[in-house]
PDB file of N, CA and C in Angstrom:
ATOM      1  N   PRO G   1      61.292 108.719 130.751  1.00 46.00           N
ATOM      2  CA  PRO G   1      62.704 108.360 130.960  1.00 46.00           C
ATOM      3  C   PRO G   1      63.662 108.961 129.914  1.00 46.00           C
ATOM      4  N   SER G   2      64.719 109.305 130.082  1.00 45.00           N
ATOM      5  CA  SER G   2      65.660 110.037 129.129  1.00 45.00           C
ATOM      6  C   SER G   2      66.267 109.030 128.189  1.00 45.00           C
ATOM      7  N   PRO G   3      66.323 109.409 126.962  1.00 49.00           N
ATOM      8  CA  PRO G   3      66.912 108.575 125.934  1.00 49.00           C
ATOM      9  C   PRO G   3      68.334 108.209 126.329  1.00 49.00           C
ATOM     10  N   GLY G   4      68.670 106.821 125.918  1.00 46.00           N
ATOM     11  CA  GLY G   4      69.982 106.391 126.027  1.00 46.00           C
ATOM     12  C   GLY G   4      70.946 106.942 125.252  1.00 46.00           C
ATOM     13  N   ILE G   5      72.205 107.203 125.583  1.00 46.00           N
ATOM     14  CA  ILE G   5      73.155 107.604 124.790  1.00 46.00           C
ATOM     15  C   ILE G   5      73.947 106.413 124.068  1.00 46.00           C
ATOM     16  N   ALA G   6      74.038 106.471 122.855  1.00 44.00           N
ATOM     17  CA  ALA G   6      74.760 105.524 122.046  1.00 44.00           C
ATOM     18  C   ALA G   6      76.050 105.734 121.873  1.00 44.00           C
ATOM     19  N   ALA G   7      77.000 104.784 122.087  1.00 40.00           N
ATOM     20  CA  ALA G   7      78.481 104.881 121.997  1.00 40.00           C
ATOM     21  C   ALA G   7      78.864 104.390 120.804  1.00 40.00           C
ATOM     22  N   VAL G   8      79.646 105.057 119.883  1.00 43.00           N
ATOM     23  CA  VAL G   8      80.121 104.444 118.721  1.00 43.00           C
ATOM     24  C   VAL G   8      81.556 103.844 118.981  1.00 43.00           C
ATOM     25  N   VAL G   9      81.795 102.675 118.921  1.00 48.00           N
ATOM     26  CA  VAL G   9      82.983 102.017 119.157  1.00 48.00           C
ATOM     27  C   VAL G   9      83.736 101.475 117.853  1.00 48.00           C
ATOM     28  N   ALA G  10      84.990 102.080 117.605  1.00 47.00           N
ATOM     29  CA  ALA G  10      85.598 101.668 116.343  1.00 47.00           C
ATOM     30  C   ALA G  10      85.853 100.283 116.504  1.00 47.00           C
ATOM     31  N   GLY G  11      85.447  99.369 115.486  1.00 55.00           N
ATOM     32  CA  GLY G  11      85.818  98.067 115.356  1.00 55.00           C
ATOM     33  C   GLY G  11      87.083  97.755 114.939  1.00 55.00           C
ATOM     34  N   PRO G  12      87.582  96.515 115.020  1.00 81.00           N
ATOM     35  CA  PRO G  12      88.988  96.349 114.564  1.00 81.00           C
ATOM     36  C   PRO G  12      89.061  96.326 113.099  1.00 81.00           C
ATOM     37  N   LEU G  13      90.225  96.784 112.621  1.00 89.00           N
ATOM     38  CA  LEU G  13      90.459  96.914 111.271  1.00 89.00           C
ATOM     39  C   LEU G  13      91.270  95.835 110.784  1.00 89.00           C
ATOM     40  N   THR G  14      90.777  95.024 109.877  1.00 89.00           N
ATOM     41  CA  THR G  14      91.679  94.061 109.300  1.00 89.00           C
ATOM     42  C   THR G  14      92.257  94.335 107.910  1.00 89.00           C
ATOM     43  N   VAL G  15      93.430  93.787 107.537  1.00 91.00           N
ATOM     44  CA  VAL G  15      94.104  94.015 106.313  1.00 91.00           C
ATOM     45  C   VAL G  15      94.379  92.755 105.678  1.00 91.00           C
ATOM     46  N   SER G  16      94.115  92.596 104.365  1.00 93.00           N
ATOM     47  CA  SER G  16      94.503  91.363 103.713  1.00 93.00           C
ATOM     48  C   SER G  16      95.032  91.693 102.287  1.00 93.00           C
ATOM     49  N   PRO G  17      96.051  91.097 101.828  1.00 92.00           N
ATOM     50  CA  PRO G  17      96.724  90.018 102.522  1.00 92.00           C
ATOM     51  C   PRO G  17      97.655  90.551 103.485  1.00 92.00           C
ATOM     52  N   ALA G  18      98.241  89.610 104.357  1.00 90.00           N
ATOM     53  CA  ALA G  18      99.192  90.121 105.553  1.00 90.00           C
ATOM     54  C   ALA G  18     100.423  90.696 104.960  1.00 90.00           C
ATOM     55  N   SER G  19     100.812  90.163 103.902  1.00 91.00           N
ATOM     56  CA  SER G  19     101.908  90.632 103.088  1.00 91.00           C
ATOM     57  C   SER G  19     101.730  90.818 101.539  1.00 91.00           C
ATOM     58  N   LEU G  20     102.258  91.778 100.898  1.00 93.00           N
ATOM     59  CA  LEU G  20     101.937  92.076  99.677  1.00 93.00           C
ATOM     60  C   LEU G  20     103.152  92.053  98.692  1.00 93.00           C
ATOM     61  N   GLY G  21     102.853  91.096  97.638  1.00 92.00           N
ATOM     62  CA  GLY G  21     103.867  91.065  96.674  1.00 92.00           C
ATOM     63  C   GLY G  21     103.499  91.797  95.347  1.00 92.00           C
ATOM     64  N   LEU G  22     104.205  92.771  94.966  1.00 93.00           N
ATOM     65  CA  LEU G  22     103.873  93.743  93.903  1.00 93.00           C
ATOM     66  C   LEU G  22     104.245  92.810  92.550  1.00 93.00           C
ATOM     67  N   GLY G  23     103.256  92.757  91.654  1.00 91.00           N
ATOM     68  CA  GLY G  23     103.489  92.046  90.328  1.00 91.00           C
ATOM     69  C   GLY G  23     103.622  93.008  89.213  1.00 91.00           C
ATOM     70  N   LEU G  24     104.433  92.691  88.227  1.00 87.00           N
ATOM     71  CA  LEU G  24     104.616  93.686  87.059  1.00 87.00           C
ATOM     72  C   LEU G  24     103.466  93.680  86.102  1.00 87.00           C
ATOM     73  N   SER G  25     102.876  94.919  85.970  1.00 85.00           N
ATOM     74  CA  SER G  25     101.555  94.970  85.271  1.00 85.00           C
ATOM     75  C   SER G  25     101.982  95.175  83.720  1.00 85.00           C
ATOM     76  N   LEU G  26     100.920  95.149  82.772  1.00 84.00           N
ATOM     77  CA  LEU G  26     101.226  95.357  81.447  1.00 84.00           C
ATOM     78  C   LEU G  26     101.714  96.755  81.083  1.00 84.00           C
ATOM     79  N   GLY G  27     101.473  97.655  82.038  1.00 83.00           N
ATOM     80  CA  GLY G  27     101.909  99.018  81.832  1.00 83.00           C
ATOM     81  C   GLY G  27     103.342  99.291  82.270  1.00 83.00           C
ATOM     82  N   GLY G  28     103.870  98.110  82.820  1.00 82.00           N
ATOM     83  CA  GLY G  28     105.271  98.135  83.120  1.00 82.00           C
ATOM     84  C   GLY G  28     105.561  98.826  84.725  1.00 82.00           C
ATOM     85  N   LEU G  29     104.433  98.961  85.375  1.00 87.00           N
ATOM     86  CA  LEU G  29     104.453  99.244  86.764  1.00 87.00           C
ATOM     87  C   LEU G  29     104.184  98.139  87.665  1.00 87.00           C
ATOM     88  N   TRP G  30     104.944  98.124  88.741  1.00 91.00           N
ATOM     89  CA  TRP G  30     104.621  97.107  89.903  1.00 91.00           C
ATOM     90  C   TRP G  30     103.520  97.443  90.749  1.00 91.00           C
ATOM     91  N   THR G  31     102.462  96.654  90.619  1.00 93.00           N
ATOM     92  CA  THR G  31     101.293  97.041  91.465  1.00 93.00           C
ATOM     93  C   THR G  31     100.860  95.712  92.340  1.00 93.00           C
ATOM     94  N   GLY G  32      99.932  96.220  93.217  1.00 95.00           N
ATOM     95  CA  GLY G  32      99.302  95.162  94.174  1.00 95.00           C
ATOM     96  C   GLY G  32      98.110  95.724  94.925  1.00 95.00           C
ATOM     97  N   THR G  33      97.191  95.093  95.473  1.00 96.00           N
ATOM     98  CA  THR G  33      96.092  95.595  96.087  1.00 96.00           C
ATOM     99  C   THR G  33      95.853  95.041  97.458  1.00 96.00           C
ATOM    100  N   LEU G  34      95.828  95.963  98.523  1.00 95.00           N
ATOM    101  CA  LEU G  34      95.395  95.547  99.858  1.00 95.00           C
ATOM    102  C   LEU G  34      93.890  95.852  99.960  1.00 95.00           C
ATOM    103  N   THR G  35      93.317  94.996 100.832  1.00 94.00           N
ATOM    104  CA  THR G  35      92.018  95.172 101.139  1.00 94.00           C
ATOM    105  C   THR G  35      91.839  95.455 102.790  1.00 94.00           C
ATOM    106  N   LEU G  36      91.096  96.607 103.064  1.00 93.00           N
ATOM    107  CA  LEU G  36      90.972  96.902 104.498  1.00 93.00           C
ATOM    108  C   LEU G  36      89.512  96.704 104.774  1.00 93.00           C
ATOM    109  N   THR G  37      89.045  96.053 105.906  1.00 92.00           N
ATOM    110  CA  THR G  37      87.875  95.850 106.146  1.00 92.00           C
ATOM    111  C   THR G  37      87.563  96.078 107.693  1.00 92.00           C
ATOM    112  N   ALA G  38      86.504  96.863 108.070  1.00 91.00           N
ATOM    113  CA  ALA G  38      85.991  97.241 109.347  1.00 91.00           C
ATOM    114  C   ALA G  38      85.131  96.059 109.874  1.00 91.00           C
ATOM    115  N   ASN G  39      85.750  95.364 110.926  1.00 87.00           N
ATOM    116  CA  ASN G  39      84.863  94.174 111.509  1.00 87.00           C
ATOM    117  C   ASN G  39      84.391  94.540 112.869  1.00 87.00           C
ATOM    118  N   GLY G  40      83.037  94.374 112.904  1.00 78.00           N
ATOM    119  CA  GLY G  40      82.403  94.549 114.359  1.00 78.00           C
ATOM    120  C   GLY G  40      82.132  96.040 114.550  1.00 78.00           C
ATOM    121  N   GLY G  41      82.485  96.911 113.767  1.00 86.00           N
ATOM    122  CA  GLY G  41      82.002  98.355 114.027  1.00 86.00           C
ATOM    123  C   GLY G  41      82.730  99.338 112.942  1.00 86.00           C
ATOM    124  N   PRO G  42      82.336 100.574 113.006  1.00 90.00           N
ATOM    125  CA  PRO G  42      82.976 101.473 112.031  1.00 90.00           C
ATOM    126  C   PRO G  42      84.410 101.783 112.422  1.00 90.00           C
ATOM    127  N   VAL G  43      85.179 102.350 111.375  1.00 90.00           N
ATOM    128  CA  VAL G  43      86.503 102.700 111.608  1.00 90.00           C
ATOM    129  C   VAL G  43      86.453 104.237 111.201  1.00 90.00           C
ATOM    130  N   SER G  44      86.419 105.354 112.193  1.00 89.00           N
ATOM    131  CA  SER G  44      86.213 106.555 111.864  1.00 89.00           C
ATOM    132  C   SER G  44      87.357 107.290 111.029  1.00 89.00           C
ATOM    133  N   ALA G  45      88.547 106.735 111.121  1.00 93.00           N
ATOM    134  CA  ALA G  45      89.574 107.261 110.323  1.00 93.00           C
ATOM    135  C   ALA G  45      90.781 106.111 110.193  1.00 93.00           C
ATOM    136  N   TYR G  46      90.910 105.693 108.986  1.00 95.00           N
ATOM    137  CA  TYR G  46      92.190 104.819 108.841  1.00 95.00           C
ATOM    138  C   TYR G  46      93.260 105.519 107.896  1.00 95.00           C
ATOM    139  N   HIS G  47      94.428 105.138 108.236  1.00 96.00           N
ATOM    140  CA  HIS G  47      95.428 105.757 107.379  1.00 96.00           C
ATOM    141  C   HIS G  47      96.616 104.707 107.176  1.00 96.00           C
ATOM    142  N   LEU G  48      97.205 104.820 105.964  1.00 96.00           N
ATOM    143  CA  LEU G  48      98.343 104.094 105.656  1.00 96.00           C
ATOM    144  C   LEU G  48      99.511 104.935 105.481  1.00 96.00           C
ATOM    145  N   THR G  49     100.638 104.605 106.100  1.00 95.00           N
ATOM    146  CA  THR G  49     101.832 105.348 106.102  1.00 95.00           C
ATOM    147  C   THR G  49     102.897 104.583 105.145  1.00 95.00           C
ATOM    148  N   VAL G  50     103.573 105.236 104.324  1.00 93.00           N
ATOM    149  CA  VAL G  50     104.657 104.953 103.434  1.00 93.00           C
ATOM    150  C   VAL G  50     106.021 105.201 104.305  1.00 93.00           C
ATOM    151  N   PRO G  51     107.081 104.446 104.364  1.00 91.00           N
ATOM    152  CA  PRO G  51     108.231 104.743 104.966  1.00 91.00           C
ATOM    153  C   PRO G  51     108.756 105.904 104.294  1.00 91.00           C
ATOM    154  N   VAL G  52     109.454 107.084 105.173  1.00 89.00           N
ATOM    155  CA  VAL G  52     109.959 108.179 104.537  1.00 89.00           C
ATOM    156  C   VAL G  52     110.891 107.960 103.372  1.00 89.00           C
ATOM    157  N   PRO G  53     111.761 106.990 103.350  1.00 88.00           N
ATOM    158  CA  PRO G  53     112.742 107.011 102.144  1.00 88.00           C
ATOM    159  C   PRO G  53     112.165 106.565 101.008  1.00 88.00           C
ATOM    160  N   LEU G  54     110.750 106.005 101.086  1.00 88.00           N
ATOM    161  CA  LEU G  54     110.136 105.482  99.944  1.00 88.00           C
ATOM    162  C   LEU G  54     109.027 106.396  99.514  1.00 88.00           C
ATOM    163  N   LEU G  55     108.833 107.411 100.070  1.00 88.00           N
ATOM    164  CA  LEU G  55     107.764 108.390  99.534  1.00 88.00           C
ATOM    165  C   LEU G  55     107.571 108.479  98.036  1.00 88.00           C
ATOM    166  N   GLN G  56     108.699 108.712  97.491  1.00 86.00           N
ATOM    167  CA  GLN G  56     108.823 109.010  95.955  1.00 86.00           C
ATOM    168  C   GLN G  56     108.588 107.679  95.196  1.00 86.00           C
ATOM    169  N   ASP G  57     108.740 106.537  95.902  1.00 88.00           N
ATOM    170  CA  ASP G  57     108.551 105.136  95.152  1.00 88.00           C
ATOM    171  C   ASP G  57     107.393 104.467  95.244  1.00 88.00           C
ATOM    172  N   LEU G  58     106.640 104.747  96.383  1.00 92.00           N
ATOM    173  CA  LEU G  58     105.407 103.974  96.314  1.00 92.00           C
ATOM    174  C   LEU G  58     104.318 105.013  96.467  1.00 92.00           C
ATOM    175  N   THR G  59     103.173 104.642  95.683  1.00 93.00           N
ATOM    176  CA  THR G  59     101.943 105.587  95.759  1.00 93.00           C
ATOM    177  C   THR G  59     100.730 104.600  96.205  1.00 93.00           C
ATOM    178  N   LEU G  60      99.789 105.223  96.896  1.00 95.00           N
ATOM    179  CA  LEU G  60      98.699 104.454  97.380  1.00 95.00           C
ATOM    180  C   LEU G  60      97.368 105.079  96.821  1.00 95.00           C
ATOM    181  N   SER G  61      96.478 104.440  96.206  1.00 96.00           N
ATOM    182  CA  SER G  61      95.235 104.915  95.756  1.00 96.00           C
ATOM    183  C   SER G  61      94.451 105.568  96.711  1.00 96.00           C
ATOM    184  N   GLN G  62      94.322 105.047  97.929  1.00 94.00           N
ATOM    185  CA  GLN G  62      93.502 105.766  98.964  1.00 94.00           C
ATOM    186  C   GLN G  62      94.141 105.613 100.307  1.00 94.00           C
ATOM    187  N   ALA G  63      95.020 106.598 100.623  1.00 95.00           N
ATOM    188  CA  ALA G  63      96.099 106.419 101.889  1.00 95.00           C
ATOM    189  C   ALA G  63      95.104 106.533 103.103  1.00 95.00           C
ATOM    190  N   SER G  64      94.002 107.187 103.124  1.00 96.00           N
ATOM    191  CA  SER G  64      93.103 107.426 104.350  1.00 96.00           C
ATOM    192  C   SER G  64      91.664 107.643 104.179  1.00 96.00           C
ATOM    193  N   GLY G  65      90.947 107.350 105.035  1.00 96.00           N
ATOM    194  CA  GLY G  65      89.445 107.448 104.870  1.00 96.00           C
ATOM    195  C   GLY G  65      88.756 106.958 106.140  1.00 96.00           C
ATOM    196  N   SER G  66      87.500 106.698 105.883  1.00 95.00           N
ATOM    197  CA  SER G  66      86.732 105.957 106.953  1.00 95.00           C
ATOM    198  C   SER G  66      85.922 104.919 106.473  1.00 95.00           C
ATOM    199  N   LEU G  67      85.589 103.969 107.343  1.00 94.00           N
ATOM    200  CA  LEU G  67      84.705 102.825 107.036  1.00 94.00           C
ATOM    201  C   LEU G  67      83.579 102.546 107.851  1.00 94.00           C
ATOM    202  N   ALA G  68      82.389 102.237 107.264  1.00 93.00           N
ATOM    203  CA  ALA G  68      81.352 101.756 107.963  1.00 93.00           C
ATOM    204  C   ALA G  68      81.418 100.409 108.574  1.00 93.00           C
ATOM    205  N   ALA G  69      80.683  99.897 109.501  1.00 91.00           N
ATOM    206  CA  ALA G  69      80.803  98.599 109.936  1.00 91.00           C
ATOM    207  C   ALA G  69      80.711  97.535 108.769  1.00 91.00           C
ATOM    208  N   GLY G  70      81.553  96.543 108.696  1.00 92.00           N
ATOM    209  CA  GLY G  70      81.452  95.696 107.603  1.00 92.00           C
ATOM    210  C   GLY G  70      82.040  96.192 106.181  1.00 92.00           C
ATOM    211  N   GLN G  71      82.301  97.430 106.062  1.00 95.00           N
ATOM    212  CA  GLN G  71      82.685  97.974 104.743  1.00 95.00           C
ATOM    213  C   GLN G  71      84.095  97.563 104.411  1.00 95.00           C
ATOM    214  N   SER G  72      84.448  97.402 103.240  1.00 94.00           N
ATOM    215  CA  SER G  72      85.683  97.282 102.793  1.00 94.00           C
ATOM    216  C   SER G  72      86.191  98.255 101.763  1.00 94.00           C
ATOM    217  N   VAL G  73      87.527  98.524 101.750  1.00 96.00           N
ATOM    218  CA  VAL G  73      88.011  99.361 100.772  1.00 96.00           C
ATOM    219  C   VAL G  73      89.417  98.515 100.014  1.00 96.00           C
ATOM    220  N   ARG G  74      89.414  98.742  98.852  1.00 97.00           N
ATOM    221  CA  ARG G  74      90.554  98.190  98.061  1.00 97.00           C
ATOM    222  C   ARG G  74      91.641  99.282  97.786  1.00 97.00           C
ATOM    223  N   ILE G  75      92.794  99.112  98.130  1.00 97.00           N
ATOM    224  CA  ILE G  75      93.848 100.109  98.019  1.00 97.00           C
ATOM    225  C   ILE G  75      94.880  99.721  96.984  1.00 97.00           C
ATOM    226  N   LYS G  76      95.034 100.261  96.091  1.00 97.00           N
ATOM    227  CA  LYS G  76      96.115  99.918  94.923  1.00 97.00           C
ATOM    228  C   LYS G  76      97.388 100.664  95.458  1.00 97.00           C
ATOM    229  N   VAL G  77      98.423  99.641  95.475  1.00 95.00           N
ATOM    230  CA  VAL G  77      99.801 100.043  95.987  1.00 95.00           C
ATOM    231  C   VAL G  77     100.697  99.984  94.642  1.00 95.00           C
ATOM    232  N   THR G  78     101.326 101.004  94.229  1.00 93.00           N
ATOM    233  CA  THR G  78     102.161 101.143  92.887  1.00 93.00           C
ATOM    234  C   THR G  78     103.694 101.437  93.244  1.00 93.00           C
ATOM    235  N   ALA G  79     104.503 100.830  92.710  1.00 91.00           N
ATOM    236  CA  ALA G  79     105.821 101.240  92.909  1.00 91.00           C
ATOM    237  C   ALA G  79     106.230 102.113  91.571  1.00 91.00           C
ATOM    238  N   VAL G  80     106.482 103.402  91.794  1.00 81.00           N
ATOM    239  CA  VAL G  80     106.613 104.333  90.673  1.00 81.00           C
ATOM    240  C   VAL G  80     108.021 104.795  90.494  1.00 81.00           C
ATOM    241  N   GLY G  81     108.798 104.664  91.494  1.00 67.00           N
ATOM    242  CA  GLY G  81     110.196 105.114  91.446  1.00 67.00           C
ATOM    243  C   GLY G  81     111.115 104.269  90.817  1.00 67.00           C
ATOM    244  N   SER G  82     112.206 104.642  90.457  1.00 66.00           N
ATOM    245  CA  SER G  82     113.222 103.868  89.699  1.00 66.00           C
ATOM    246  C   SER G  82     113.923 102.992  90.746  1.00 66.00           C
ATOM    247  N   ALA G  83     114.067 103.282  91.997  1.00 64.00           N
ATOM    248  CA  ALA G  83     114.790 102.482  92.998  1.00 64.00           C
ATOM    249  C   ALA G  83     113.962 101.206  93.521  1.00 64.00           C
ATOM    250  N   LEU G  84     114.632 100.251  93.311  1.00 72.00           N
ATOM    251  CA  LEU G  84     114.167  98.887  93.882  1.00 72.00           C
ATOM    252  C   LEU G  84     114.378  98.843  95.298  1.00 72.00           C
ATOM    253  N   PHE G  85     113.510  98.343  96.035  1.00 78.00           N
ATOM    254  CA  PHE G  85     113.715  98.140  97.546  1.00 78.00           C
ATOM    255  C   PHE G  85     113.581  96.604  97.702  1.00 78.00           C
ATOM    256  N   SER G  86     114.129  96.154  98.857  1.00 82.00           N
ATOM    257  CA  SER G  86     113.983  94.703  99.273  1.00 82.00           C
ATOM    258  C   SER G  86     112.553  94.552  99.803  1.00 82.00           C
ATOM    259  N   THR G  87     112.277  95.267 100.930  1.00 88.00           N
ATOM    260  CA  THR G  87     110.915  95.148 101.577  1.00 88.00           C
ATOM    261  C   THR G  87     110.695  96.602 102.162  1.00 88.00           C
ATOM    262  N   ALA G  88     109.332  96.868 101.969  1.00 90.00           N
ATOM    263  CA  ALA G  88     108.923  98.388 102.365  1.00 90.00           C
ATOM    264  C   ALA G  88     107.829  97.809 103.433  1.00 90.00           C
ATOM    265  N   LEU G  89     107.841  98.498 104.550  1.00 93.00           N
ATOM    266  CA  LEU G  89     106.773  98.253 105.689  1.00 93.00           C
ATOM    267  C   LEU G  89     105.815  99.334 105.693  1.00 93.00           C
ATOM    268  N   LEU G  90     104.601  99.074 105.195  1.00 94.00           N
ATOM    269  CA  LEU G  90     103.519  99.964 105.359  1.00 94.00           C
ATOM    270  C   LEU G  90     102.814  99.791 106.647  1.00 94.00           C
ATOM    271  N   THR G  91     102.455 100.864 107.237  1.00 93.00           N
ATOM    272  CA  THR G  91     101.900 100.773 108.478  1.00 93.00           C
ATOM    273  C   THR G  91     100.387 101.324 108.451  1.00 93.00           C
ATOM    274  N   VAL G  92      99.436 100.572 108.923  1.00 92.00           N
ATOM    275  CA  VAL G  92      98.092 100.714 108.870  1.00 92.00           C
ATOM    276  C   VAL G  92      97.588 101.178 110.319  1.00 92.00           C
ATOM    277  N   SER G  93      96.805 102.355 110.297  1.00 91.00           N
ATOM    278  CA  SER G  93      96.333 102.620 111.533  1.00 91.00           C
ATOM    279  C   SER G  93      94.729 102.902 111.454  1.00 91.00           C
ATOM    280  N   PRO G  94      93.984 102.587 112.573  1.00 89.00           N
ATOM    281  CA  PRO G  94      94.312 102.142 113.861  1.00 89.00           C
ATOM    282  C   PRO G  94      94.910 100.852 113.925  1.00 89.00           C
ATOM    283  N   GLY G  95      95.565 100.477 114.941  1.00 84.00           N
ATOM    284  CA  GLY G  95      96.115  99.205 115.157  1.00 84.00           C
ATOM    285  C   GLY G  95      97.547  98.945 114.891  1.00 84.00           C
ATOM    286  N   SER G  96      98.226 100.024 114.406  1.00 85.00           N
ATOM    287  CA  SER G  96      99.521  99.920 113.968  1.00 85.00           C
ATOM    288  C   SER G  96      99.978  98.528 113.351  1.00 85.00           C
ATOM    289  N   ILE G  97      99.008  98.106 112.286  1.00 88.00           N
ATOM    290  CA  ILE G  97      99.317  96.872 111.496  1.00 88.00           C
ATOM    291  C   ILE G  97     100.357  97.181 110.703  1.00 88.00           C
ATOM    292  N   THR G  98     101.495  96.308 110.529  1.00 91.00           N
ATOM    293  CA  THR G  98     102.490  96.266 109.571  1.00 91.00           C
ATOM    294  C   THR G  98     102.292  95.415 108.493  1.00 91.00           C
ATOM    295  N   VAL G  99     102.428  95.926 107.196  1.00 92.00           N
ATOM    296  CA  VAL G  99     102.280  95.128 106.085  1.00 92.00           C
ATOM    297  C   VAL G  99     103.648  95.183 105.256  1.00 92.00           C
ATOM    298  N   PRO G 100     104.426  94.034 105.190  1.00 92.00           N
ATOM    299  CA  PRO G 100     105.478  93.930 104.234  1.00 92.00           C
ATOM    300  C   PRO G 100     105.197  93.929 102.865  1.00 92.00           C
ATOM    301  N   VAL G 101     105.735  94.889 102.051  1.00 92.00           N
ATOM    302  CA  VAL G 101     105.678  94.852 100.566  1.00 92.00           C
ATOM    303  C   VAL G 101     106.845  94.635  99.920  1.00 92.00           C
ATOM    304  N   THR G 102     106.740  93.500  98.926  1.00 91.00           N
ATOM    305  CA  THR G 102     108.031  93.276  98.304  1.00 91.00           C
ATOM    306  C   THR G 102     107.734  93.052  96.778  1.00 91.00           C
ATOM    307  N   TYR G 103     108.766  92.990  95.997  1.00 86.00           N
ATOM    308  CA  TYR G 103     108.455  92.604  94.689  1.00 86.00           C
ATOM    309  C   TYR G 103     108.280  91.163  94.505  1.00 86.00           C
ATOM    310  N   GLN G 104     107.285  90.721  93.547  1.00 80.00           N
ATOM    311  CA  GLN G 104     107.096  89.418  93.386  1.00 80.00           C
ATOM    312  C   GLN G 104     107.605  89.047  92.078  1.00 80.00           C
ATOM    313  N   LEU G 105     108.890  88.553  92.059  1.00 71.00           N
ATOM    314  CA  LEU G 105     109.611  88.175  90.805  1.00 71.00           C
ATOM    315  C   LEU G 105     109.195  86.889  90.266  1.00 71.00           C
ATOM    316  N   LEU G 106     108.783  86.960  89.019  1.00 63.00           N
ATOM    317  CA  LEU G 106     108.528  85.667  88.430  1.00 63.00           C
ATOM    318  C   LEU G 106     109.869  84.908  87.973  1.00 63.00           C
ATOM    319  N   GLY G 107     109.946  83.711  88.186  1.00 49.00           N
ATOM    320  CA  GLY G 107     111.014  82.904  87.800  1.00 49.00           C
ATOM    321  C   GLY G 107     111.160  82.495  86.461  1.00 49.00           C
TER     322      GLY G 107
END
């Protein structure tokens, strides 16, 4: 009998938290962390997109990569520009997941 052909199906990508509030760090930068997890199968290529007007204002520690089934990656989001924005919408692919990013102001 001929060997079976294995199909690799990309599992769904989950992102947490669903919305990210950036907090002021000791270094004076606004930072937060997103966690991406491959559930049910590998994700051959993920990518996070920052809105074009905010490319100079937001940096991501790992904007793209791949994940094995069940693997997670933590992505540090840092606001480095001088412009304050109300809400930035990061897009996570595959899945076109939108993550709102705001400043978490302490009262």
